[in-house]
Coordinates of C-alpha atoms and ligand atoms in Angstrom, one line a residue:
M1 CA 44.2 -44.0 -27.9
P2 CA 42.0 -40.9 -28.7
P3 CA 40.4 -39.5 -25.8
S4 CA 36.7 -40.6 -26.7
M5 CA 38.0 -44.2 -26.2
S6 CA 38.8 -43.9 -22.6
V7 CA 36.1 -43.2 -20.1
F8 CA 39.1 -41.9 -17.7
L9 CA 40.5 -39.1 -19.9
D10 CA 36.6 -38.3 -20.9
A11 CA 35.7 -37.9 -17.0
L12 CA 38.9 -36.0 -16.4
N13 CA 37.9 -33.7 -18.9
G14 CA 34.2 -33.1 -17.8
R15 CA 32.8 -35.1 -20.5
P16 CA 29.8 -37.6 -19.8
T17 CA 30.8 -41.2 -20.1
E18 CA 28.9 -44.5 -20.4
T19 CA 30.7 -46.1 -17.1
T20 CA 31.9 -44.5 -14.3
P21 CA 35.8 -44.7 -14.6
I22 CA 37.7 -46.3 -11.6
W23 CA 41.4 -47.0 -10.3
L24 CA 42.8 -47.5 -6.7
M25 CA 45.2 -45.7 -5.1
R26 CA 48.2 -47.9 -4.3
Q27 CA 46.7 -50.7 -7.1
A28 CA 49.9 -52.0 -7.4
G29 CA 51.3 -53.3 -4.0
R30 CA 51.9 -56.0 -1.1
Y31 CA 48.0 -57.3 -1.6
Q32 CA 49.1 -58.8 -4.8
P33 CA 51.1 -62.3 -4.5
E34 CA 53.3 -61.5 -7.6
Y35 CA 54.1 -58.0 -6.0
R36 CA 55.3 -59.6 -3.0
E37 CA 57.3 -62.4 -5.0
I38 CA 59.2 -59.6 -6.8
R39 CA 59.9 -57.7 -3.2
S40 CA 61.3 -61.0 -1.9
R41 CA 63.8 -60.1 -4.6
V42 CA 64.6 -56.5 -4.4
S43 CA 63.8 -53.8 -2.2
F44 CA 61.3 -51.3 -2.4
V45 CA 63.7 -48.5 -3.7
E46 CA 65.2 -50.8 -6.2
L47 CA 62.1 -51.9 -7.5
C48 CA 61.4 -48.2 -7.9
K49 CA 64.6 -47.6 -9.7
T50 CA 64.3 -50.6 -12.0
P51 CA 62.1 -49.5 -14.8
E52 CA 61.4 -53.1 -16.3
L53 CA 60.2 -54.2 -12.8
A54 CA 58.3 -51.1 -12.0
A55 CA 56.7 -50.9 -15.6
E56 CA 55.6 -54.6 -15.0
V57 CA 54.0 -54.0 -11.6
T58 CA 52.2 -50.9 -12.9
V59 CA 51.0 -53.1 -16.1
R60 CA 50.1 -55.9 -13.7
A61 CA 47.8 -53.8 -11.4
V62 CA 45.8 -53.1 -14.2
S63 CA 45.3 -56.6 -15.7
D64 CA 44.7 -58.0 -12.5
L65 CA 41.7 -55.4 -11.7
G66 CA 40.4 -54.3 -14.9
V67 CA 40.8 -50.7 -13.9
D68 CA 40.5 -47.5 -16.2
A69 CA 44.1 -46.0 -15.6
A70 CA 47.2 -47.1 -14.5
I71 CA 49.2 -45.1 -12.1
I72 CA 53.2 -45.2 -12.6
F73 CA 55.0 -47.5 -9.9
A74 CA 57.2 -45.0 -7.9
D75 CA 57.1 -43.2 -4.6
I76 CA 56.7 -39.6 -3.4
L77 CA 59.6 -39.7 -1.5
L78 CA 61.9 -40.4 -4.6
V79 CA 62.1 -36.5 -5.3
L80 CA 64.0 -35.9 -1.7
E81 CA 67.2 -37.4 -3.1
P82 CA 68.2 -34.8 -5.9
L83 CA 67.1 -32.1 -3.3
G84 CA 69.9 -33.7 -1.1
I85 CA 67.6 -35.1 1.5
G86 CA 68.5 -38.8 2.4
F87 CA 66.0 -41.1 3.1
E88 CA 65.5 -45.1 3.5
F89 CA 62.6 -47.5 3.8
T90 CA 63.1 -49.4 7.0
K91 CA 61.4 -52.9 7.4
G92 CA 58.0 -52.3 8.7
D93 CA 57.8 -48.8 9.9
G94 CA 57.9 -47.4 6.4
P95 CA 60.0 -44.2 5.4
R96 CA 62.6 -42.5 7.3
I97 CA 64.8 -39.4 7.0
P98 CA 67.7 -40.2 9.1
T99 CA 68.9 -36.6 9.3
P100 CA 65.3 -34.4 9.5
I101 CA 65.4 -30.9 8.0
R102 CA 64.6 -28.6 11.1
T103 CA 67.0 -25.4 10.9
S104 CA 67.2 -22.9 8.1
A105 CA 70.8 -23.6 7.7
Q106 CA 69.8 -27.1 6.6
I107 CA 66.8 -25.6 4.4
D108 CA 69.5 -23.2 3.1
A109 CA 71.4 -26.7 1.9
V110 CA 68.5 -28.3 0.2
A111 CA 68.9 -27.8 -3.7
D112 CA 67.3 -24.9 -5.4
E113 CA 66.6 -26.9 -8.4
I114 CA 66.4 -30.3 -9.6
D115 CA 67.4 -31.8 -13.2
A116 CA 64.2 -34.4 -12.9
A117 CA 64.9 -35.9 -16.5
A118 CA 68.3 -36.6 -15.3
E119 CA 68.0 -37.2 -11.8
L120 CA 65.0 -39.2 -11.8
H121 CA 65.4 -40.7 -15.0
F122 CA 64.2 -44.2 -13.9
V123 CA 60.7 -43.0 -13.5
M124 CA 60.7 -41.4 -16.8
E125 CA 62.2 -44.5 -18.1
S126 CA 59.3 -46.4 -16.3
I127 CA 56.7 -44.2 -17.9
R128 CA 58.1 -44.5 -21.4
R129 CA 57.6 -48.2 -21.0
V130 CA 54.4 -48.5 -19.8
R131 CA 53.0 -46.3 -22.3
A132 CA 55.0 -48.6 -25.1
E133 CA 53.2 -51.5 -23.3
M134 CA 49.7 -50.5 -22.9
D135 CA 46.9 -48.4 -24.0
T136 CA 45.1 -47.8 -20.7
P137 CA 46.0 -44.3 -19.5
L138 CA 48.8 -43.4 -17.5
I139 CA 48.8 -41.3 -14.2
G140 CA 52.5 -39.6 -13.1
F141 CA 52.3 -38.4 -9.9
A142 CA 54.4 -36.4 -6.9
G143 CA 53.8 -35.9 -3.2
A144 CA 52.3 -32.5 -2.5
P145 CA 54.9 -29.6 -1.1
F146 CA 53.2 -29.8 2.6
T147 CA 53.4 -33.8 2.6
L148 CA 56.9 -33.7 1.4
A149 CA 57.8 -31.0 3.7
S150 CA 56.3 -32.7 6.9
Y151 CA 58.3 -36.1 6.1
A152 CA 61.4 -34.2 5.9
I153 CA 60.9 -32.0 9.0
E154 CA 59.5 -35.1 10.9
G155 CA 61.8 -37.6 9.6
S156 CA 58.8 -40.1 9.5
G157 CA 55.3 -40.3 9.5
S158 CA 53.6 -38.5 12.5
K159 CA 50.6 -38.5 14.6
N160 CA 50.6 -34.6 15.4
Y161 CA 53.0 -33.2 13.1
Y162 CA 54.2 -31.2 16.4
E163 CA 57.7 -30.3 14.6
A164 CA 56.3 -29.3 11.3
K165 CA 54.0 -27.0 12.7
K166 CA 56.9 -25.7 15.3
L167 CA 58.7 -24.7 12.3
M168 CA 55.5 -23.3 10.3
S169 CA 54.7 -20.8 13.4
G170 CA 58.2 -20.4 14.7
D171 CA 60.2 -19.6 11.6
P172 CA 57.6 -19.2 9.0
G173 CA 60.1 -17.5 6.6
A174 CA 62.1 -20.8 6.8
F175 CA 59.3 -23.0 6.6
A176 CA 58.0 -20.9 3.4
A177 CA 61.6 -21.2 1.9
L178 CA 61.3 -24.9 2.0
M179 CA 57.9 -25.1 0.5
D180 CA 59.0 -23.0 -2.1
K181 CA 61.8 -25.3 -2.9
F182 CA 59.5 -28.5 -3.0
A183 CA 56.7 -26.8 -4.8
R184 CA 59.4 -25.7 -7.8
A185 CA 61.0 -29.2 -7.7
V186 CA 57.6 -31.0 -7.7
A187 CA 56.7 -28.9 -10.6
A188 CA 60.0 -29.9 -12.6
Y189 CA 59.4 -33.6 -11.7
L190 CA 55.6 -33.6 -12.9
N191 CA 56.7 -31.7 -16.1
A192 CA 59.3 -34.3 -16.8
Q193 CA 56.8 -37.0 -16.1
I194 CA 54.7 -35.3 -18.5
D195 CA 57.2 -35.0 -21.4
A196 CA 57.9 -38.5 -20.5
G197 CA 54.2 -39.5 -21.5
A198 CA 52.1 -39.2 -18.5
Q199 CA 48.7 -38.6 -19.6
A200 CA 47.5 -37.2 -16.2
V201 CA 49.1 -36.2 -12.9
Q202 CA 48.1 -36.5 -9.4
L203 CA 49.3 -34.6 -6.4
F204 CA 49.2 -36.5 -3.2
D205 CA 48.6 -34.1 -0.2
S206 CA 48.2 -37.1 2.1
W207 CA 49.2 -35.5 5.3
V208 CA 47.9 -32.1 4.7
G209 CA 44.5 -32.9 6.9
C210 CA 46.4 -32.1 10.1
L211 CA 46.3 -28.7 9.2
S212 CA 43.8 -26.0 10.3
P213 CA 42.1 -24.3 7.2
N214 CA 43.6 -20.9 8.3
D215 CA 47.3 -22.4 8.3
Y216 CA 46.4 -24.1 5.0
R217 CA 45.4 -20.7 3.6
T218 CA 48.7 -18.8 4.8
H219 CA 51.4 -21.7 4.9
V220 CA 50.2 -23.8 2.2
M221 CA 48.0 -22.4 -0.6
P222 CA 50.6 -20.2 -1.9
H223 CA 53.1 -22.7 -2.9
M224 CA 50.2 -24.8 -4.4
K225 CA 49.3 -21.7 -6.5
T226 CA 52.9 -21.2 -7.6
L227 CA 53.0 -25.3 -8.4
F228 CA 50.0 -25.2 -10.4
A229 CA 50.8 -22.2 -12.5
A230 CA 54.3 -23.9 -13.1
L231 CA 52.3 -27.0 -14.5
G232 CA 50.2 -25.0 -16.9
K233 CA 47.3 -26.8 -18.5
R234 CA 49.2 -29.3 -20.1
V235 CA 47.3 -32.4 -18.8
P236 CA 44.7 -32.6 -16.2
V237 CA 45.9 -32.6 -12.5
I238 CA 44.2 -34.7 -9.6
H239 CA 44.8 -32.7 -6.5
F240 CA 44.2 -35.5 -3.8
G241 CA 44.1 -34.7 0.2
T242 CA 43.0 -36.7 3.0
G243 CA 41.9 -36.3 6.7
N244 CA 40.3 -32.7 6.8
P245 CA 37.1 -32.2 4.7
E246 CA 37.2 -28.5 5.8
L247 CA 40.0 -28.1 3.4
Y248 CA 38.7 -29.3 0.4
P249 CA 37.0 -25.9 -0.5
L250 CA 40.8 -24.6 0.0
M251 CA 42.2 -27.0 -2.1
Q252 CA 39.8 -26.2 -4.8
E253 CA 40.8 -22.7 -4.6
A254 CA 44.7 -23.7 -4.9
G255 CA 43.9 -25.7 -8.1
G256 CA 43.4 -28.6 -10.0
D257 CA 41.0 -30.1 -12.3
V258 CA 39.8 -33.0 -10.5
I259 CA 39.8 -32.9 -6.5
G260 CA 40.1 -36.0 -4.7
V261 CA 38.4 -36.7 -1.5
D262 CA 38.3 -39.2 1.4
W263 CA 35.4 -41.2 3.0
R264 CA 35.3 -38.5 5.9
I265 CA 33.2 -36.3 3.8
E266 CA 29.7 -37.5 2.4
F267 CA 30.0 -37.6 -1.5
G268 CA 26.8 -35.6 -1.9
D269 CA 28.1 -33.0 0.6
A270 CA 31.4 -32.8 -1.5
Y271 CA 29.4 -31.9 -4.3
K272 CA 27.3 -29.3 -1.9
R273 CA 30.5 -27.8 -0.8
L274 CA 32.5 -27.7 -4.1
G275 CA 29.9 -27.1 -6.6
D276 CA 27.6 -29.5 -8.8
D277 CA 30.1 -29.2 -11.7
A278 CA 33.2 -30.0 -9.6
R279 CA 34.9 -33.0 -10.9
L280 CA 35.6 -35.2 -8.0
M281 CA 37.6 -38.4 -7.6
G282 CA 36.6 -40.9 -4.4
N283 CA 35.5 -41.7 -2.1
L284 CA 35.0 -45.3 -0.7
D285 CA 36.5 -46.1 2.7
P286 CA 39.2 -48.9 1.9
A287 CA 38.4 -50.7 4.8
F288 CA 35.3 -52.0 3.1
L289 CA 37.7 -54.1 1.1
L290 CA 38.2 -56.2 4.1
G291 CA 34.5 -56.8 4.7
P292 CA 31.6 -58.6 3.2
R293 CA 31.3 -57.8 -0.6
E294 CA 27.8 -56.9 -0.4
A295 CA 28.4 -54.0 2.5
M296 CA 31.0 -52.8 -0.1
F297 CA 28.8 -52.9 -3.1
A298 CA 26.1 -51.1 -1.0
E299 CA 28.6 -48.5 0.0
A300 CA 29.8 -48.2 -3.4
D301 CA 26.2 -47.8 -4.9
R302 CA 25.7 -44.8 -2.5
I303 CA 28.5 -43.0 -3.8
L304 CA 27.6 -43.8 -7.5
D305 CA 24.0 -42.4 -6.4
A306 CA 25.5 -39.2 -5.0
A307 CA 27.2 -38.6 -8.1
A308 CA 24.6 -39.4 -10.4
G309 CA 24.1 -36.6 -12.8
H310 CA 27.4 -35.0 -12.2
A311 CA 30.0 -35.4 -15.2
G312 CA 33.6 -36.1 -14.4
H313 CA 33.2 -38.6 -11.4
I314 CA 36.0 -40.9 -11.2
F315 CA 35.7 -43.5 -8.9
N316 CA 38.5 -44.5 -6.5
L317 CA 39.2 -45.2 -2.7
G318 CA 39.7 -42.3 -0.1
H319 CA 42.8 -43.6 0.5
G320 CA 45.5 -46.5 -0.5
V321 CA 44.5 -50.3 -0.9
M322 CA 46.1 -51.8 2.1
P323 CA 48.3 -55.0 2.1
Q324 CA 45.5 -57.1 3.8
A325 CA 43.2 -56.5 0.8
T326 CA 42.8 -59.4 -1.6
V327 CA 43.0 -58.9 -5.6
A328 CA 39.8 -61.0 -5.9
T329 CA 37.7 -58.2 -3.5
A330 CA 39.3 -55.3 -5.4
R331 CA 38.6 -56.7 -8.9
A332 CA 35.2 -57.3 -7.5
L333 CA 34.7 -53.8 -6.7
V334 CA 36.0 -52.5 -10.1
D335 CA 33.3 -55.0 -11.9
H336 CA 30.7 -53.7 -9.6
V337 CA 31.4 -50.0 -10.1
H338 CA 31.5 -50.7 -13.9
E339 CA 28.5 -52.5 -13.8
A340 CA 26.5 -50.6 -11.6
S341 CA 27.4 -47.1 -13.4
A342 CA 26.2 -48.5 -16.6
R343 CA 22.8 -49.1 -15.3
R344 CA 22.3 -45.9 -14.0
R345 CA 22.9 -44.2 -17.4
Ligands
LIG1 O1 49.3 -46.2 -6.6 C1 50.1 -46.9 -6.7 O2 49.7 -47.9 -7.1 C2 51.4 -46.4 -7.2 C3 52.5 -46.5 -6.2 C4 52.5 -45.7 -4.9 C5 53.4 -45.9 -3.8 N1 53.5 -44.9 -3.2 C6 53.8 -47.1 -3.9 C7 54.6 -47.7 -2.4 C8 52.3 -44.6 -4.8 C9 51.1 -43.4 -5.3 C10 52.6 -44.1 -3.5 C11 52.7 -42.8 -2.9 C12 53.0 -42.4 -1.4 N2 53.9 -42.9 -1.1 C13 52.5 -41.6 -0.7 C14 51.1 -40.9 -1.0 C15 49.9 -41.9 -0.9 C16 49.2 -42.0 0.4 O3 49.3 -43.5 0.5 O4 49.0 -41.4 1.2 C17 53.0 -41.5 0.4 C18 52.4 -41.1 1.6 C19 54.1 -42.5 0.4 C20 55.0 -42.6 1.5 C21 55.4 -43.9 1.7 N3 56.0 -45.0 0.9 C22 55.0 -44.7 2.7 C23 54.2 -44.2 3.9 C24 55.1 -46.3 2.7 C25 55.1 -47.2 3.6 C26 53.6 -47.8 3.3 C27 53.8 -49.0 4.4 O5 52.5 -49.5 4.2 O6 54.7 -49.6 4.4 C28 55.8 -46.0 1.2 C29 56.1 -47.4 0.7 C30 55.2 -48.0 -0.5 N4 54.8 -47.2 -1.7 C31 55.0 -49.1 -0.9 C32 54.5 -48.9 -2.0 C33 53.7 -50.3 -3.1 C34 55.2 -50.4 0.1 C35 56.4 -50.9 -0.1 C36 56.9 -52.4 -0.1 O7 56.7 -53.0 -1.0 O8 57.1 -52.5 1.1

């Protein structure tokens, strides 16, 4: 598809569009009856590792919702396996790393390099299938080094990230060594996804908001810079983080063509902080998917108003669609953003 045929690719490149492009993080997932049906037959990891099924759920999300971009169905933790860090998905509790990485000996044992095209071949195959099946632009993705490191160190999601922070302040050299391994592995993984056909990539720094600005600058930003340098300028990169709006200017300084922001910052303030010509993705609180539609539409309108006059806005939720949402409400949001943004042009 030539770029001018896609409002999503145009917005990524900062070109004005006739409507505001929209896609939803976690647009493929348990809120869809067909997804739940597939999951009743195969585990989550099997689904990720079966390109035929992963491509099917990727494409279904686009046709169910009418969104302007697809995101490849996979998970940020898949890259841990080639690095030698085992993980599992437990029923109900989410991901778990049975042997958390907390000592420098364990960090030394993490692989220095991965062969992403070979070791994560199923993701590349899923990407090739989706590209062959549809014209909608496809986003590849990976977890950002801090979010991956905090999973590896904590062993699961966490409220306070004390173990990760303990390593960060107690043995900054070891922490940096782990971050460096993740930065290089993630770059290799995303470059392989781009080789396979991903037209944009997103870095999910979902847990970075637990950090202070100073710790971000000292312990995270240098590795993000390494990562962005290794990606070059092959495709646009969306740099998403959640939880702490104070970090957005620092994330912007670290790199990325588009900054993805959550609802904890007023969208207009995000432009004030990051610049009128910043390309931003966001930022509806996903909770609005669970309330009355009129409230959701009104909040979407406030976001569109704040973005008016700024080229490159990509509408999204501030975080993923939750299992309690319905396809009909998510579809109504997508239709509303298309109609309401066209009226504003
Ligand atoms: O956006 C999409 O549609 C693409 C698919 C996608 C998944 N995970 C599928 C998934 C993406 C982009 C991710 C990224 C991901 N995975 C992140 C970053 C985004 C975020 O939400 O912050 C994180 C932190 C993970 C790690 C992860 N994977 C968690 C915490 C969980 C458990 C979530 C839960 O609600 O149980 C997963 C599992 C997961 N990844 C599911 C899906 C659809 C649910 C698995 C299931 O079917 O049971």
